[in-house]
Structures are given as structure tokens and as C-alpha cells.
PDB file of C-alpha atoms and ligand atoms in Angstrom:
ATOM      1  CA  MET A 700     254.571 160.000 104.056  1.00 49.00           C
ATOM      2  CA  ASP A 701     254.878 160.856 107.763  1.00 52.00           C
ATOM      3  CA  ARG A 702     251.867 160.563 110.037  1.00 50.00           C
ATOM      4  CA  GLY A 703     251.395 164.313 110.530  1.00 50.00           C
ATOM      5  CA  ARG A 704     251.278 164.911 106.779  1.00 53.00           C
ATOM      6  CA  ARG A 705     248.811 162.036 106.305  1.00 52.00           C
ATOM      7  CA  TRP A 706     246.405 163.540 108.861  1.00 48.00           C
ATOM      8  CA  HIS A 707     246.773 166.884 107.174  1.00 53.00           C
ATOM      9  CA  LEU A 708     245.837 165.453 103.773  1.00 47.00           C
ATOM     10  CA  LEU A 709     242.905 163.521 105.304  1.00 46.00           C
ATOM     11  CA  ALA A 710     241.583 166.692 106.899  1.00 49.00           C
ATOM     12  CA  ILE A 711     241.748 168.537 103.560  1.00 47.00           C
ATOM     13  CA  ALA A 712     240.007 165.650 101.798  1.00 50.00           C
ATOM     14  CA  MET A 713     237.214 165.733 104.372  1.00 49.00           C
ATOM     15  CA  LEU A 714     236.807 169.466 104.018  1.00 43.00           C
ATOM     16  CA  VAL A 715     236.562 169.159 100.235  1.00 46.00           C
ATOM     17  CA  LEU A 716     233.991 166.390 100.634  1.00 46.00           C
ATOM     18  CA  ALA A 717     231.942 168.501 103.038  1.00 46.00           C
ATOM     19  CA  ALA A 718     232.061 171.463 100.644  1.00 46.00           C
ATOM     20  CA  LEU A 719     230.969 169.286  97.703  1.00 43.00           C
ATOM     21  CA  THR A 720     228.084 167.893  99.760  1.00 45.00           C
ATOM     22  CA  LEU A 721     226.917 171.422 100.609  1.00 43.00           C
ATOM     23  CA  VAL A 722     227.030 172.479  96.949  1.00 44.00           C
ATOM     24  CA  ALA A 723     225.102 169.384  95.913  1.00 46.00           C
ATOM     25  CA  CYS A 724     222.423 170.054  98.556  1.00 43.00           C
ATOM     26  CA  GLY A 725     222.175 173.646  97.368  1.00 43.00           C
ATOM     27  CA  ASP A 726     221.510 172.400  93.863  1.00 43.00           C
ATOM     28  CA  ASP A 727     218.814 170.088  95.128  1.00 42.00           C
ATOM     29  CA  ASP A 728     217.009 172.938  96.818  1.00 41.00           C
ATOM     30  CA  GLU A 729     216.990 174.935  93.604  1.00 39.00           C
ATOM     31  CA  ASP A 730     215.620 171.997  91.644  1.00 42.00           C
ATOM     32  CA  GLU A 731     212.617 171.828  93.916  1.00 41.00           C
ATOM     33  CA  GLY A 732     210.931 174.818  92.371  1.00 40.00           C
ATOM     34  CA  ASP A 733     212.670 178.158  92.066  1.00 46.00           C
ATOM     35  CA  GLY A 734     212.490 179.202  95.683  1.00 43.00           C
ATOM     36  CA  GLU A 735     208.960 177.866  96.175  1.00 49.00           C
ATOM     37  CA  GLU A 736     208.006 175.529  99.016  1.00 53.00           C
ATOM     38  CA  PRO A 737     209.427 172.071  98.391  1.00 51.00           C
ATOM     39  CA  ALA A 738     206.680 169.742  97.150  1.00 58.00           C
ATOM     40  CA  ALA A 739     205.030 167.809  99.976  1.00 67.00           C
ATOM     41  CA  GLU A 740     205.741 164.101 100.157  1.00 87.00           C
ATOM     42  CA  VAL A 741     203.525 162.229  97.679  1.00 94.00           C
ATOM     43  CA  GLU A 742     201.672 159.162  98.969  1.00 95.00           C
ATOM     44  CA  GLN A 743     202.277 156.065  96.828  1.00 97.00           C
ATOM     45  CA  PHE A 744     199.092 154.078  96.168  1.00 97.00           C
ATOM     46  CA  PRO A 745     198.733 150.346  95.491  1.00 97.00           C
ATOM     47  CA  ALA A 746     198.948 149.476  91.786  1.00 96.00           C
ATOM     48  CA  SER A 747     195.454 147.965  91.976  1.00 97.00           C
ATOM     49  CA  THR A 748     193.853 151.384  92.618  1.00 98.00           C
ATOM     50  CA  THR A 749     193.067 154.098  90.060  1.00 98.00           C
ATOM     51  CA  MET A 750     195.511 156.360  91.917  1.00 98.00           C
ATOM     52  CA  GLY A 751     198.220 153.686  91.599  1.00 98.00           C
ATOM     53  CA  GLU A 752     197.487 153.265  87.879  1.00 98.00           C
ATOM     54  CA  LEU A 753     197.688 157.020  87.330  1.00 98.00           C
ATOM     55  CA  GLN A 754     200.992 157.128  89.246  1.00 98.00           C
ATOM     56  CA  GLU A 755     202.317 154.311  87.092  1.00 98.00           C
ATOM     57  CA  ALA A 756     201.285 156.235  83.945  1.00 98.00           C
ATOM     58  CA  GLY A 757     202.664 159.514  85.381  1.00 98.00           C
ATOM     59  CA  GLU A 758     199.623 161.344  84.067  1.00 98.00           C
ATOM     60  CA  ILE A 759     195.967 162.126  84.746  1.00 98.00           C
ATOM     61  CA  THR A 760     193.691 163.246  81.900  1.00 98.00           C
ATOM     62  CA  ILE A 761     191.105 165.768  83.021  1.00 98.00           C
ATOM     63  CA  GLY A 762     188.143 166.995  80.991  1.00 98.00           C
ATOM     64  CA  VAL A 763     187.593 170.750  81.287  1.00 98.00           C
ATOM     65  CA  LYS A 764     185.831 173.448  79.299  1.00 98.00           C
ATOM     66  CA  TYR A 765     187.960 175.228  76.691  1.00 98.00           C
ATOM     67  CA  ASP A 766     185.746 178.257  76.094  1.00 97.00           C
ATOM     68  CA  VAL A 767     184.467 179.155  79.553  1.00 97.00           C
ATOM     69  CA  PRO A 768     186.612 181.740  81.269  1.00 94.00           C
ATOM     70  CA  PRO A 769     187.097 181.920  84.219  1.00 93.00           C
ATOM     71  CA  PHE A 770     186.664 178.132  84.830  1.00 97.00           C
ATOM     72  CA  GLY A 771     188.230 176.508  81.778  1.00 97.00           C
ATOM     73  CA  LEU A 772     189.736 178.426  78.868  1.00 97.00           C
ATOM     74  CA  ASN A 773     192.204 177.374  76.207  1.00 97.00           C
ATOM     75  CA  ASN A 774     193.937 180.747  76.136  1.00 95.00           C
ATOM     76  CA  PRO A 775     195.011 181.513  72.548  1.00 93.00           C
ATOM     77  CA  ASP A 776     197.580 184.070  73.786  1.00 94.00           C
ATOM     78  CA  THR A 777     199.497 181.587  75.934  1.00 95.00           C
ATOM     79  CA  GLY A 778     198.504 178.244  74.398  1.00 94.00           C
ATOM     80  CA  GLU A 779     197.705 177.126  77.959  1.00 96.00           C
ATOM     81  CA  VAL A 780     194.444 175.935  79.495  1.00 98.00           C
ATOM     82  CA  GLU A 781     193.561 178.033  82.528  1.00 97.00           C
ATOM     83  CA  GLY A 782     190.850 178.742  85.097  1.00 97.00           C
ATOM     84  CA  PHE A 783     189.355 177.562  88.365  1.00 97.00           C
ATOM     85  CA  ASP A 784     188.705 173.993  87.169  1.00 98.00           C
ATOM     86  CA  VAL A 785     192.243 173.806  85.766  1.00 98.00           C
ATOM     87  CA  ASP A 786     193.796 174.943  89.065  1.00 98.00           C
ATOM     88  CA  LEU A 787     191.810 172.328  90.985  1.00 98.00           C
ATOM     89  CA  GLY A 788     192.857 169.716  88.411  1.00 98.00           C
ATOM     90  CA  ASN A 789     196.514 170.635  88.823  1.00 98.00           C
ATOM     91  CA  TYR A 790     196.136 170.462  92.603  1.00 98.00           C
ATOM     92  CA  ILE A 791     194.735 166.919  92.379  1.00 98.00           C
ATOM     93  CA  ALA A 792     197.503 165.895  89.943  1.00 98.00           C
ATOM     94  CA  GLU A 793     200.143 167.298  92.302  1.00 98.00           C
ATOM     95  CA  ARG A 794     198.768 165.261  95.210  1.00 97.00           C
ATOM     96  CA  LEU A 795     199.297 162.180  93.022  1.00 98.00           C
ATOM     97  CA  GLY A 796     202.713 163.382  91.873  1.00 98.00           C
ATOM     98  CA  VAL A 797     201.683 163.148  88.192  1.00 98.00           C
ATOM     99  CA  GLU A 798     201.278 165.503  85.222  1.00 98.00           C
ATOM    100  CA  ALA A 799     197.786 166.850  84.476  1.00 98.00           C
ATOM    101  CA  THR A 800     196.775 166.662  80.825  1.00 98.00           C
ATOM    102  CA  PHE A 801     193.694 168.692  79.963  1.00 98.00           C
ATOM    103  CA  ARG A 802     191.217 167.770  77.273  1.00 98.00           C
ATOM    104  CA  GLU A 803     188.153 169.638  76.087  1.00 98.00           C
ATOM    105  CA  ALA A 804     184.986 168.233  77.630  1.00 98.00           C
ATOM    106  CA  THR A 805     181.793 170.043  76.667  1.00 98.00           C
ATOM    107  CA  THR A 806     178.498 169.939  78.519  1.00 98.00           C
ATOM    108  CA  ASP A 807     177.126 167.239  76.263  1.00 98.00           C
ATOM    109  CA  ASN A 808     180.192 165.014  75.798  1.00 98.00           C
ATOM    110  CA  ARG A 809     181.871 165.160  79.233  1.00 98.00           C
ATOM    111  CA  ILE A 810     180.035 162.153  80.731  1.00 98.00           C
ATOM    112  CA  PRO A 811     180.506 159.931  77.615  1.00 98.00           C
ATOM    113  CA  LEU A 812     184.234 160.841  77.629  1.00 98.00           C
ATOM    114  CA  LEU A 813     184.528 159.699  81.259  1.00 98.00           C
ATOM    115  CA  VAL A 814     182.452 156.561  80.760  1.00 98.00           C
ATOM    116  CA  ASP A 815     184.511 155.432  77.727  1.00 98.00           C
ATOM    117  CA  GLY A 816     187.782 156.102  79.580  1.00 98.00           C
ATOM    118  CA  THR A 817     189.032 158.936  77.354  1.00 98.00           C
ATOM    119  CA  ILE A 818     189.340 161.079  80.471  1.00 98.00           C
ATOM    120  CA  ASP A 819     190.006 160.099  84.099  1.00 98.00           C
ATOM    121  CA  LEU A 820     188.109 162.931  85.761  1.00 98.00           C
ATOM    122  CA  ILE A 821     185.587 165.654  84.842  1.00 98.00           C
ATOM    123  CA  LEU A 822     186.105 169.206  86.113  1.00 98.00           C
ATOM    124  CA  SER A 823     183.823 171.037  83.722  1.00 98.00           C
ATOM    125  CA  THR A 824     181.417 173.418  85.526  1.00 98.00           C
ATOM    126  CA  MET A 825     179.236 170.377  86.097  1.00 98.00           C
ATOM    127  CA  THR A 826     176.216 170.617  88.373  1.00 98.00           C
ATOM    128  CA  ILE A 827     175.548 167.608  90.584  1.00 98.00           C
ATOM    129  CA  THR A 828     172.243 166.024  89.541  1.00 98.00           C
ATOM    130  CA  GLU A 829     170.534 162.738  90.330  1.00 98.00           C
ATOM    131  CA  GLU A 830     170.167 161.951  86.633  1.00 98.00           C
ATOM    132  CA  ARG A 831     173.922 162.330  85.997  1.00 98.00           C
ATOM    133  CA  ASP A 832     174.600 160.390  89.188  1.00 98.00           C
ATOM    134  CA  LEU A 833     173.037 157.335  87.512  1.00 98.00           C
ATOM    135  CA  GLU A 834     175.954 157.180  85.072  1.00 98.00           C
ATOM    136  CA  ILE A 835     178.897 158.497  87.094  1.00 98.00           C
ATOM    137  CA  ASP A 836     179.809 159.347  90.688  1.00 98.00           C
ATOM    138  CA  PHE A 837     180.268 162.846  92.031  1.00 98.00           C
ATOM    139  CA  SER A 838     182.764 164.287  94.490  1.00 98.00           C
ATOM    140  CA  GLU A 839     181.603 166.504  97.309  1.00 98.00           C
ATOM    141  CA  PRO A 840     180.737 169.976  95.914  1.00 98.00           C
ATOM    142  CA  TYR A 841     183.744 172.231  95.208  1.00 98.00           C
ATOM    143  CA  TYR A 842     181.905 175.343  94.013  1.00 98.00           C
ATOM    144  CA  VAL A 843     178.354 176.697  94.038  1.00 97.00           C
ATOM    145  CA  ALA A 844     177.168 178.696  91.019  1.00 97.00           C
ATOM    146  CA  ASN A 845     173.740 180.253  90.470  1.00 97.00           C
ATOM    147  CA  GLY A 846     171.534 180.392  87.412  1.00 98.00           C
ATOM    148  CA  ASP A 847     171.311 183.755  85.719  1.00 98.00           C
ATOM    149  CA  VAL A 848     170.384 185.469  82.465  1.00 98.00           C
ATOM    150  CA  LEU A 849     172.597 187.609  80.226  1.00 98.00           C
ATOM    151  CA  VAL A 850     171.189 190.155  77.773  1.00 98.00           C
ATOM    152  CA  PRO A 851     172.480 193.030  75.621  1.00 98.00           C
ATOM    153  CA  GLY A 852     172.605 196.264  77.647  1.00 97.00           C
ATOM    154  CA  ASP A 853     169.671 197.784  75.715  1.00 96.00           C
ATOM    155  CA  SER A 854     167.372 194.751  76.128  1.00 98.00           C
ATOM    156  CA  ASP A 855     163.832 194.957  77.549  1.00 97.00           C
ATOM    157  CA  ILE A 856     164.245 191.547  79.173  1.00 98.00           C
ATOM    158  CA  GLN A 857     164.413 192.049  82.938  1.00 97.00           C
ATOM    159  CA  SER A 858     162.932 188.842  84.362  1.00 98.00           C
ATOM    160  CA  LEU A 859     162.507 185.131  83.662  1.00 98.00           C
ATOM    161  CA  ASP A 860     158.954 185.831  82.527  1.00 98.00           C
ATOM    162  CA  ASP A 861     160.275 188.241  79.892  1.00 98.00           C
ATOM    163  CA  LEU A 862     162.118 185.339  78.249  1.00 98.00           C
ATOM    164  CA  ASN A 863     158.757 184.077  76.930  1.00 98.00           C
ATOM    165  CA  GLY A 864     158.460 184.947  73.261  1.00 98.00           C
ATOM    166  CA  ASN A 865     162.231 185.501  72.977  1.00 98.00           C
ATOM    167  CA  THR A 866     165.120 183.271  71.860  1.00 98.00           C
ATOM    168  CA  VAL A 867     167.375 182.012  74.652  1.00 98.00           C
ATOM    169  CA  CYS A 868     170.700 180.275  74.133  1.00 98.00           C
ATOM    170  CA  THR A 869     172.129 177.597  76.425  1.00 98.00           C
ATOM    171  CA  ALA A 870     174.247 174.455  76.096  1.00 98.00           C
ATOM    172  CA  LEU A 871     172.848 171.171  74.871  1.00 98.00           C
ATOM    173  CA  GLY A 872     172.587 168.773  77.815  1.00 98.00           C
ATOM    174  CA  SER A 873     172.899 171.481  80.463  1.00 98.00           C
ATOM    175  CA  THR A 874     170.615 171.750  83.469  1.00 98.00           C
ATOM    176  CA  TYR A 875     169.204 174.916  81.855  1.00 98.00           C
ATOM    177  CA  GLN A 876     167.775 172.962  78.947  1.00 97.00           C
ATOM    178  CA  ASP A 877     165.075 171.709  81.355  1.00 97.00           C
ATOM    179  CA  THR A 878     165.014 174.684  83.713  1.00 98.00           C
ATOM    180  CA  ILE A 879     164.242 177.239  81.001  1.00 98.00           C
ATOM    181  CA  LYS A 880     161.481 175.014  79.601  1.00 97.00           C
ATOM    182  CA  LYS A 881     159.893 175.089  83.056  1.00 97.00           C
ATOM    183  CA  GLU A 882     160.520 178.723  83.964  1.00 97.00           C
ATOM    184  CA  ALA A 883     159.724 180.257  80.569  1.00 98.00           C
ATOM    185  CA  PRO A 884     157.768 177.672  78.547  1.00 98.00           C
ATOM    186  CA  ASP A 885     157.177 180.053  75.648  1.00 98.00           C
ATOM    187  CA  ALA A 886     160.820 180.968  75.165  1.00 98.00           C
ATOM    188  CA  GLU A 887     162.437 179.603  72.020  1.00 98.00           C
ATOM    189  CA  LEU A 888     165.461 177.543  73.130  1.00 98.00           C
ATOM    190  CA  ARG A 889     168.653 177.680  71.075  1.00 98.00           C
ATOM    191  CA  LEU A 890     170.743 174.663  72.132  1.00 98.00           C
ATOM    192  CA  VAL A 891     174.422 174.711  71.174  1.00 98.00           C
ATOM    193  CA  ASP A 892     177.503 172.615  71.971  1.00 98.00           C
ATOM    194  CA  LEU A 893     179.671 175.467  73.173  1.00 98.00           C
ATOM    195  CA  TYR A 894     178.983 178.474  75.367  1.00 98.00           C
ATOM    196  CA  SER A 895     181.208 180.511  73.038  1.00 97.00           C
ATOM    197  CA  GLU A 896     178.467 180.011  70.419  1.00 98.00           C
ATOM    198  CA  CYS A 897     175.897 181.548  72.797  1.00 98.00           C
ATOM    199  CA  PHE A 898     178.327 184.425  73.358  1.00 98.00           C
ATOM    200  CA  ASP A 899     178.670 185.062  69.582  1.00 98.00           C
ATOM    201  CA  GLN A 900     174.936 184.786  69.039  1.00 98.00           C
ATOM    202  CA  VAL A 901     173.943 187.255  71.755  1.00 98.00           C
ATOM    203  CA  GLN A 902     176.605 189.704  70.557  1.00 98.00           C
ATOM    204  CA  THR A 903     175.326 189.525  66.985  1.00 97.00           C
ATOM    205  CA  GLY A 904     171.637 189.654  67.934  1.00 97.00           C
ATOM    206  CA  GLN A 905     170.856 186.101  66.736  1.00 98.00           C
ATOM    207  CA  VAL A 906     169.459 185.338  70.188  1.00 98.00           C
ATOM    208  CA  ASP A 907     167.860 187.683  72.734  1.00 98.00           C
ATOM    209  CA  ALA A 908     169.437 186.192  75.857  1.00 98.00           C
ATOM    210  CA  VAL A 909     171.784 183.542  77.239  1.00 98.00           C
ATOM    211  CA  SER A 910     170.986 181.589  80.374  1.00 98.00           C
ATOM    212  CA  THR A 911     173.404 179.450  82.343  1.00 98.00           C
ATOM    213  CA  ASP A 912     175.610 179.653  85.474  1.00 98.00           C
ATOM    214  CA  ASN A 913     176.465 183.157  86.656  1.00 96.00           C
ATOM    215  CA  VAL A 914     180.219 182.450  86.577  1.00 95.00           C
ATOM    216  CA  ILE A 915     180.051 181.466  82.903  1.00 97.00           C
ATOM    217  CA  LEU A 916     178.001 184.575  82.095  1.00 97.00           C
ATOM    218  CA  THR A 917     180.412 186.747  84.107  1.00 95.00           C
ATOM    219  CA  GLY A 918     183.162 185.431  81.818  1.00 95.00           C
ATOM    220  CA  MET A 919     181.165 186.828  78.858  1.00 97.00           C
ATOM    221  CA  VAL A 920     180.672 190.237  80.509  1.00 95.00           C
ATOM    222  CA  ILE A 921     184.431 190.423  81.197  1.00 92.00           C
ATOM    223  CA  GLN A 922     184.969 190.057  77.443  1.00 94.00           C
ATOM    224  CA  ASP A 923     182.162 192.425  76.396  1.00 97.00           C
ATOM    225  CA  ASP A 924     180.905 194.986  78.895  1.00 95.00           C
ATOM    226  CA  THR A 925     177.962 196.011  76.700  1.00 97.00           C
ATOM    227  CA  LEU A 926     176.331 192.774  77.905  1.00 98.00           C
ATOM    228  CA  GLU A 927     174.428 192.756  81.176  1.00 97.00           C
ATOM    229  CA  LEU A 928     173.788 190.168  83.855  1.00 96.00           C
ATOM    230  CA  LEU A 929     170.262 190.339  85.326  1.00 97.00           C
ATOM    231  CA  GLY A 930     171.380 188.990  88.736  1.00 95.00           C
ATOM    232  CA  LEU A 931     168.335 186.709  89.098  1.00 97.00           C
ATOM    233  CA  ASP A 932     170.130 183.804  90.861  1.00 96.00           C
ATOM    234  CA  TYR A 933     167.167 181.595  90.009  1.00 97.00           C
ATOM    235  CA  THR A 934     168.859 178.213  90.562  1.00 98.00           C
ATOM    236  CA  THR A 935     171.600 176.850  92.856  1.00 98.00           C
ATOM    237  CA  GLU A 936     174.138 174.732  90.963  1.00 98.00           C
ATOM    238  CA  PRO A 937     176.725 172.939  93.127  1.00 98.00           C
ATOM    239  CA  TYR A 938     179.646 171.754  90.983  1.00 98.00           C
ATOM    240  CA  GLY A 939     181.096 168.289  91.533  1.00 98.00           C
ATOM    241  CA  ALA A 940     184.029 166.472  89.994  1.00 98.00           C
ATOM    242  CA  GLY A 941     182.844 163.580  87.818  1.00 98.00           C
ATOM    243  CA  ILE A 942     184.337 160.215  88.811  1.00 98.00           C
ATOM    244  CA  PRO A 943     183.864 156.828  87.104  1.00 98.00           C
ATOM    245  CA  GLU A 944     180.851 155.030  88.577  1.00 98.00           C
ATOM    246  CA  GLY A 945     181.651 152.819  91.558  1.00 98.00           C
ATOM    247  CA  ASP A 946     185.326 153.820  92.004  1.00 98.00           C
ATOM    248  CA  THR A 947     184.946 154.513  95.729  1.00 98.00           C
ATOM    249  CA  GLU A 948     188.700 154.718  96.440  1.00 98.00           C
ATOM    250  CA  PHE A 949     189.234 157.294  93.725  1.00 98.00           C
ATOM    251  CA  LYS A 950     186.174 159.244  94.916  1.00 98.00           C
ATOM    252  CA  GLN A 951     187.649 159.265  98.441  1.00 98.00           C
ATOM    253  CA  PHE A 952     190.950 160.536  97.058  1.00 98.00           C
ATOM    254  CA  VAL A 953     189.238 163.313  95.070  1.00 98.00           C
ATOM    255  CA  ASP A 954     187.069 164.259  98.082  1.00 98.00           C
ATOM    256  CA  ASP A 955     190.181 164.418 100.303  1.00 98.00           C
ATOM    257  CA  SER A 956     191.915 166.560  97.667  1.00 98.00           C
ATOM    258  CA  ILE A 957     188.968 168.980  97.588  1.00 98.00           C
ATOM    259  CA  THR A 958     188.912 169.194 101.403  1.00 98.00           C
ATOM    260  CA  GLU A 959     192.641 169.946 101.418  1.00 98.00           C
ATOM    261  CA  PHE A 960     192.238 172.442  98.541  1.00 97.00           C
ATOM    262  CA  ILE A 961     189.686 174.310 100.675  1.00 98.00           C
ATOM    263  CA  ASP A 962     191.411 173.987 104.083  1.00 97.00           C
ATOM    264  CA  SER A 963     194.867 174.983 102.809  1.00 97.00           C
ATOM    265  CA  GLY A 964     193.579 178.318 101.481  1.00 97.00           C
ATOM    266  CA  ALA A 965     194.222 177.252  97.864  1.00 97.00           C
ATOM    267  CA  TRP A 966     190.470 177.405  97.135  1.00 97.00           C
ATOM    268  CA  GLN A 967     190.327 181.045  98.274  1.00 96.00           C
ATOM    269  CA  GLU A 968     193.399 182.016  96.239  1.00 97.00           C
ATOM    270  CA  THR A 969     191.943 180.329  93.166  1.00 97.00           C
ATOM    271  CA  TYR A 970     188.567 181.994  93.712  1.00 97.00           C
ATOM    272  CA  ASP A 971     190.138 185.446  94.100  1.00 95.00           C
ATOM    273  CA  GLU A 972     192.170 185.010  90.925  1.00 95.00           C
ATOM    274  CA  TRP A 973     189.427 183.723  88.639  1.00 95.00           C
ATOM    275  CA  VAL A 974     186.158 185.017  90.104  1.00 92.00           C
ATOM    276  CA  GLY A 975     186.497 187.321  93.136  1.00 91.00           C
ATOM    277  CA  GLN A 976     188.451 190.082  91.454  1.00 88.00           C
ATOM    278  CA  TYR A 977     185.732 190.517  88.813  1.00 87.00           C
ATOM    279  CA  ILE A 978     182.660 190.818  91.024  1.00 85.00           C
ATOM    280  CA  PRO A 979     181.560 193.318  93.694  1.00 87.00           C
ATOM    281  CA  GLU A 980     182.528 192.756  97.334  1.00 88.00           C
ATOM    282  CA  ASP A 981     178.942 192.021  98.442  1.00 87.00           C
ATOM    283  CA  GLN A 982     178.619 189.191  95.906  1.00 87.00           C
ATOM    284  CA  GLN A 983     181.785 187.332  96.945  1.00 92.00           C
ATOM    285  CA  GLN A 984     181.334 183.828  98.257  1.00 94.00           C
ATOM    286  CA  GLY A 985     183.340 181.285 100.203  1.00 95.00           C
ATOM    287  CA  PRO A 986     183.825 177.538  99.717  1.00 97.00           C
ATOM    288  CA  PRO A 987     180.631 175.458  99.395  1.00 97.00           C
ATOM    289  CA  ASP A 988     178.603 174.915 102.557  1.00 96.00           C
ATOM    290  CA  ILE A 989     176.508 172.144 101.040  1.00 98.00           C
ATOM    291  CA  THR A 990     177.107 168.389 101.023  1.00 98.00           C
ATOM    292  CA  LEU A 991     176.848 166.039  98.045  1.00 98.00           C
ATOM    293  CA  LYS A 992     173.705 164.520  99.572  1.00 98.00           C
ATOM    294  CA  GLU A 993     172.039 167.943  99.838  1.00 98.00           C
ATOM    295  CA  ALA A 994     173.226 168.920  96.351  1.00 98.00           C
ATOM    296  CA  LEU A 995     171.633 165.827  94.797  1.00 98.00           C
ATOM    297  CA  LYS A 996     168.262 166.869  96.230  1.00 98.00           C
ATOM    298  CA  LEU A 997     168.402 170.174  94.312  1.00 98.00           C
ATOM    299  CA  PHE A 998     168.172 168.285  90.998  1.00 97.00           C
ATOM    300  CA  PRO A 999     166.117 165.179  91.725  1.00 97.00           C
ATOM    301  CA  LEU A1000     165.166 162.603  89.117  1.00 95.00           C
ATOM    302  CA  GLU A1001     161.930 163.608  87.423  1.00 84.00           C
TER     303      GLU A1001
HETATM  304  N1  LIG B2515     176.353 173.848  85.576  1.00 59.76           N
HETATM  305  C1  LIG B2515     175.415 173.628  84.531  1.00 59.76           C
HETATM  306  C2  LIG B2515     175.417 172.191  84.066  1.00 59.76           C
HETATM  307  O1  LIG B2515     176.227 171.423  84.496  1.00 59.76           O
HETATM  308  C3  LIG B2515     175.680 174.563  83.351  1.00 59.76           C
HETATM  309  C4  LIG B2515     177.104 174.640  82.935  1.00 59.76           C
HETATM  310  C5  LIG B2515     177.504 173.606  81.931  1.00 59.76           C
HETATM  311  O2  LIG B2515     176.788 173.416  80.948  1.00 59.76           O
HETATM  312  O3  LIG B2515     178.561 173.016  82.128  1.00 59.76           O
HETATM  313  O4  LIG B2515     174.605 171.812  83.288  1.00 59.76           O
END
């Protein structure tokens, strides 16, 4: 082959190579999420940390509610778990570069499930309290709910005092178990495992009222608009993620994730999707403006 022809062939080969490289890069871009932003670089943690162990396993198991729209709902129509707590869980999993697996964690069993290692993290509408803090650690607050009361639209109950002499449903092990005893000592408490049971019972007249966090009760009104929220806001309930006791590195990671969730605007988007769109403009709220230390003082040890 003469020299000129050799150069010619080399040039063609290089062009083909360049074209193939471009095509391959194009493919890569598509793989990174159907036109979405490419995932940010994931920090790799030492194997000795909980984050490192989760990265090794490729999975984090998170305990959420399954019957509490808009925070944690196992949606029968889609077969997917969804809600505010689920979005935050997915955000934390993404920062670790692992899959989030969700498991039902009720009010009464969420702490035992964390303590026995069945789940790695609790995101289950859980108020930060000093009593719970004895068994687990809490993240900084990621949401602030308020205590309220839900009644059928034709009910005479208009205040906490009116609960006396009536039956009130709430979840076993919830903060309301004690709060209602204090606020309405003559109310008959109906303690159940699942908030969906309270929902059924107030719809069928087996109880006169339900009391728990306003966001949980709003979820019930969305499903049945004959029910009414009294709007009492009688307690402040900062939600924290539940972390195994003493795992300071993991707590730091979860706290950093929550800060980033808030600062990136993801908190606001999540709020608008699951809560904001359902409530009037003047009742909208922003990210928590309370620290873990302050939150603990709201529910001190008795
Ligand atoms: N936030 C309250 C609590 O943690 C009520 C909601 C719930 O039961 O998860 O007790």
C-alpha cells in the first residue's frame, strides 16, 4: 500500500472511532435517567460505618406508615408506597447510592423494629420525645405537625373539652395516648394499631372523634369530605427520623441529608405535592424552624 493510501485509511479509521465514541457517550447520557439531571456523585463511606454497610448491601430498609396518606401509604392502585416520608426516604437512599426498601412500621412497633435491626431507619410521622430518645436517637426535625381533632360533619364536638364523655380514637403508643388523657380526662380512649382503624370507626359511628396529627387527619378528610377537622392545633409535634441509639456517624449523615433536602428545594416540592395542595393558602407552612434540642423540650420525660 502506498503512503498516501495508508494515511487515507488511517484518517477514515479515526473518524469511525470518533463517531463510535460519540454514539457511546450519547447512550450513556440516556442511561442516566431519561433526560433528567445526571445523578450527583455519590460519596463512598468506609466499610466500618453504617453508611458503608448499607452501600455494601446496596439497600436501606426504611420503616414508614402504610395507611397514612399523605405521609406513608401503600397505594393499592399502584402497588407502590408513597408520601412525604417515602420521598424523604428515597432522597436519603439516593445520597447513599442504594435502593430504598420500605416496610410497614406502625406507631407501636416502629421503635422495636429499629432496635432489633429489622429496619435501618424510621420515617413514620414520629414526634421527637424525650421518652423515645431513651431508646433511639433522633435526627433534626424534618416536619412540624400539630395536634387536632376530627369529627363527623354533624357532630356537636367543637372543643377539647367536648371530648369528655365521648369516645376518641388514636393510635396505641402515640403521643396522643397521654395528651388526650390530660386534656380530656373523661373521654373514653379507643387505642388501635392503625390509623385506618380510627378512620373506619369514625365513619361508621363506632367512635365520636379521632385525635392525632393534623396531616394524618387531613389525609382522612381527603378521602371522606363529610368529616371535619376542628383546627384546634393543640400540640406541636416535630417529626424526626429514628436512628439506632449511639450511631453518631449515621445521625450526622441523616441530618446532612435533611439539610440538603430542605436547602435544595426538594422539601418544598415534596410538601406541595403531599400536603400544600390540599390545604388553604393561609395554613401553608415552610420547613421546620425548630432544633432537635428545642423539640425534645416539647415532650419532656414525666
Ligand atoms: N406524631 C405522633 C406520634 O409520633 C402521632 C402520629 C403517629 O402515631 O405516628 O406519636
